[in-house]
C-alpha positions as semicolon CSV with decimal commas, in nm:
position;residue;x (nm);y (nm);z (nm)
1;M;0,005;0,000;0,003
2;T;0,291;0,237;0,091
3;E;0,475;0,148;-0,232
4;R;0,136;0,233;-0,429
5;V;0,102;0,581;-0,251
6;S;0,479;0,647;-0,315
7;A;0,447;0,560;-0,685
8;K;0,141;0,767;-0,731
9;G;0,323;1,082;-0,565
10;R;0,620;1,030;-0,799
11;W;0,383;1,026;-1,092
12;R;0,217;1,351;-0,999
13;R;0,561;1,522;-0,930
14;R;0,677;1,403;-1,287
15;L;0,341;1,527;-1,433
16;K;0,382;1,859;-1,255
17;L;0,732;1,899;-1,363
18;T;0,630;1,838;-1,735
19;F;0,360;2,097;-1,715
20;V;0,598;2,350;-1,579
21;S;0,853;2,278;-1,832
22;I;0,589;2,313;-2,103
23;F;0,485;2,644;-1,962
24;G;0,838;2,783;-1,922
25;V;0,895;2,691;-2,300
26;I;0,587;2,885;-2,382
27;I;0,684;3,188;-2,171
28;V;1,047;3,197;-2,316
29;A;0,892;3,169;-2,677
30;A;0,653;3,438;-2,613
31;A;0,936;3,668;-2,474
32;V;1,160;3,595;-2,766
33;G;0,873;3,676;-3,000
34;L;0,798;3,996;-2,817
35;V;1,160;4,100;-2,818
36;Y;1,188;4,023;-3,207
37;A;0,855;4,231;-3,279
38;L;0,989;4,532;-3,079
39;Y;1,344;4,526;-3,212
40;P;1,401;4,850;-3,418
41;R;1,464;4,802;-3,775
42;T;1,566;5,032;-4,046
43;M;1,267;5,151;-4,250
44;P;1,282;5,128;-4,618
45;Q;1,369;5,439;-4,797
46;T;1,059;5,627;-4,934
47;Q;1,005;5,739;-5,290
48;T;0,783;6,045;-5,361
49;I;0,504;6,004;-5,601
50;E;0,621;6,287;-5,816
51;A;0,928;6,101;-5,906
52;R;0,727;5,818;-6,069
53;L;0,534;6,073;-6,275
54;Q;0,614;6,137;-6,629
55;P;0,625;6,493;-6,740
56;A;0,344;6,581;-6,980
57;E;0,417;6,709;-7,332
58;L;0,324;7,075;-7,401
59;D;0,117;7,188;-7,697
60;R;0,174;7,520;-7,838
61;L;-0,081;7,776;-7,932
62;R;-0,041;7,975;-8,259
63;M;0,034;8,352;-8,205
64;V;-0,202;8,623;-8,287
65;S;0,038;8,745;-8,559
66;D;-0,012;8,407;-8,739
67;F;-0,344;8,524;-8,849
68;D;-0,250;8,858;-8,985
69;Q;-0,231;8,698;-9,345
70;I;-0,618;8,643;-9,311
71;A;-0,766;8,965;-9,488
72;D;-1,131;8,925;-9,407
73;P;-1,175;9,039;-9,043
74;T;-1,471;8,800;-8,979
75;A;-1,276;8,506;-9,115
76;R;-0,973;8,613;-8,911
77;S;-1,197;8,656;-8,609
78;I;-1,335;8,295;-8,650
79;A;-0,992;8,145;-8,703
80;L;-0,871;8,318;-8,374
81;F;-1,160;8,168;-8,187
82;E;-1,103;7,833;-8,334
83;E;-0,738;7,845;-8,213
84;A;-0,862;7,955;-7,868
85;G;-1,091;7,677;-7,889
86;R;-0,807;7,425;-7,852
87;V;-0,802;7,540;-7,500
88;I;-1,202;7,566;-7,449
89;E;-1,255;7,221;-7,574
90;H;-0,960;7,062;-7,370
91;P;-1,072;6,846;-7,080
92;R;-0,891;7,069;-6,833
93;C;-1,163;7,324;-6,908
94;M;-1,453;7,091;-7,023
95;N;-1,457;6,891;-6,690
96;C;-1,577;7,200;-6,505
97;H;-1,841;7,279;-6,774
98;P;-2,048;6,956;-6,762
99;R;-2,414;6,962;-6,883
100;T;-2,538;6,788;-6,586
101;D;-2,499;6,898;-6,213
102;R;-2,217;6,629;-6,190
103;P;-1,850;6,717;-6,300
104;T;-1,640;6,490;-6,505
105;Q;-1,270;6,412;-6,455
106;T;-0,963;6,273;-6,650
107;E;-0,888;6,295;-7,004
108;T;-1,178;6,079;-7,095
109;M;-1,409;6,316;-6,894
110;R;-1,571;6,030;-6,710
111;A;-1,813;6,105;-6,421
112;H;-1,663;6,223;-6,117
113;T;-1,576;5,983;-5,827
114;P;-1,682;6,017;-5,574
115;W;-2,039;6,100;-5,658
116;V;-2,062;6,495;-5,615
117;T;-2,322;6,757;-5,732
118;R;-2,300;7,116;-5,824
119;G;-2,505;7,252;-5,540
120;A;-2,644;7,594;-5,529
121;D;-2,312;7,797;-5,571
122;G;-2,135;7,542;-5,789
123;G;-1,910;7,438;-5,497
124;G;-2,093;7,130;-5,406
125;A;-2,388;7,010;-5,195
126;P;-2,378;7,110;-4,816
127;T;-2,313;6,744;-4,733
128;L;-2,007;6,712;-4,965
129;R;-1,831;7,045;-5,069
130;C;-1,578;7,043;-5,336
131;S;-1,344;7,194;-5,079
132;T;-1,357;6,879;-4,876
133;C;-1,111;6,730;-5,115
134;H;-1,006;7,022;-5,326
135;Q;-0,768;7,239;-5,120
136;A;-0,632;7,583;-5,224
137;E;-0,340;7,418;-5,422
138;N;-0,262;7,096;-5,585
139;F;-0,188;6,818;-5,331
140;E;0,086;6,632;-5,515
141;A;0,105;6,343;-5,269
142;S;-0,239;6,222;-5,373
143;G;-0,272;6,393;-5,706
144;V;-0,592;6,572;-5,602
145;P;-0,595;6,894;-5,792
146;G;-0,684;7,222;-5,618
147;N;-0,766;7,599;-5,631
148;A;-0,905;7,838;-5,395
149;K;-1,190;7,906;-5,637
150;W;-1,256;7,533;-5,717
151;R;-1,612;7,494;-5,832
152;L;-1,833;7,416;-6,141
153;A;-1,931;7,672;-6,391
154;P;-2,291;7,774;-6,396
155;I;-2,523;7,540;-6,560
156;E;-2,603;7,810;-6,820
157;M;-2,246;7,779;-6,914
158;A;-2,241;7,417;-6,985
159;W;-1,991;7,334;-7,264
160;Q;-2,009;6,950;-7,296
161;G;-2,207;6,818;-7,591
162;K;-2,195;7,149;-7,773
163;T;-2,020;7,248;-8,099
164;L;-1,743;7,534;-8,076
165;G;-1,981;7,763;-8,255
166;D;-2,247;7,707;-8,002
167;I;-1,999;7,777;-7,716
168;C;-1,893;8,088;-7,886
169;R;-2,249;8,229;-7,902
170;Q;-2,300;8,115;-7,539
171;L;-2,001;8,321;-7,432
172;L;-2,120;8,634;-7,599
173;D;-2,472;8,607;-7,441
174;P;-2,459;8,790;-7,096
175;A;-2,770;8,606;-7,005
176;R;-2,578;8,265;-7,006
177;S;-2,218;8,373;-6,952
178;H;-2,307;8,611;-6,680
179;M;-2,018;8,846;-6,808
180;T;-1,978;9,142;-7,008
181;R;-1,712;9,112;-7,294
182;E;-1,463;9,301;-7,069
183;E;-1,531;9,058;-6,783
184;L;-1,496;8,768;-7,027
185;L;-1,157;8,868;-7,128
186;H;-1,039;8,921;-6,786
187;H;-1,187;8,566;-6,687
188;M;-1,002;8,400;-6,976
189;A;-0,683;8,602;-6,944
190;Q;-0,618;8,635;-6,568
191;D;-0,864;8,438;-6,358
192;E;-0,648;8,196;-6,153
193;L;-0,893;7,919;-6,158
194;V;-0,883;7,934;-6,557
195;G;-0,504;7,943;-6,511
196;W;-0,506;7,622;-6,320
197;A;-0,556;7,458;-6,654
198;W;-0,187;7,505;-6,742
199;H;-0,073;7,390;-6,403
200;P;-0,290;7,091;-6,336
201;G;-0,049;6,905;-6,117
202;A;0,027;6,524;-6,113
203;N;0,069;6,381;-6,464
204;R;-0,236;6,545;-6,613
205;K;-0,174;6,704;-6,952
206;P;-0,216;7,087;-6,940
207;A;-0,420;7,283;-7,174
208;P;-0,229;7,401;-7,492
209;G;-0,003;7,711;-7,495
210;T;-0,009;7,935;-7,185
211;Q;-0,293;8,137;-7,031
212;E;-0,111;8,460;-7,159
213;A;-0,122;8,339;-7,515
214;F;-0,499;8,201;-7,469
215;G;-0,590;8,546;-7,340
216;A;-0,407;8,722;-7,646
217;L;-0,618;8,509;-7,871
218;I;-0,926;8,590;-7,689
219;K;-0,865;8,966;-7,691
220;A;-0,778;8,955;-8,076
221;W;-1,094;8,755;-8,138
222;L;-1,317;9,030;-7,948
223;D;-1,132;9,309;-8,104
224;T;-1,197;9,154;-8,475
225;G;-1,563;9,134;-8,404
226;A;-1,598;8,819;-8,214
227;G;-1,702;8,608;-8,499
228;C;-1,837;8,257;-8,428
229;P;-1,802;7,928;-8,615
230;R;-2,115;7,777;-8,754
């Protein structure tokens, strides 16, 4: 009887030692894992997004003097506007002149993502303003464009789906353009929101030429009678 009790005691001690050993191994393994996880490492070197972007090719606009050989003033005026129309019909401008309350984006002028609407003042709905994402300047890290005046043109100034001639007549109609001819020239030649089209950021292709060259074409067009294509 005494031998049985003694054997049972030895078995219990061995079992206890086994459990203690296993538990100790687990504790040591956990400690090693924790030390490994917390051990400082050299972070990989970062690379800016801008370094991966390819510069866009620039298209030139013809100079006003290039149209001097056109003798007929109306024909010259129309030709000047058609050259300026390369800017007007460019996606950088067209995307902000949609025919619906939703802007478009990219070179393909696809519907804006996320879903946003014009709102009462062209700056978006109260629940999602344009300024939520579009700040005062381009944010190169994410590629989101920006300008302090970022907003859609009035619906009366929708250009998408219209011919260049229709847009021309629309620009000259104060009821739709909301501008006099003097204000129109200032808008095209000096407005910084229009000027964004030549500094769109990221890898977007800018509008042809420069704002200065575009403004000169618009001025010459107005000075020669503001003729419109059919």
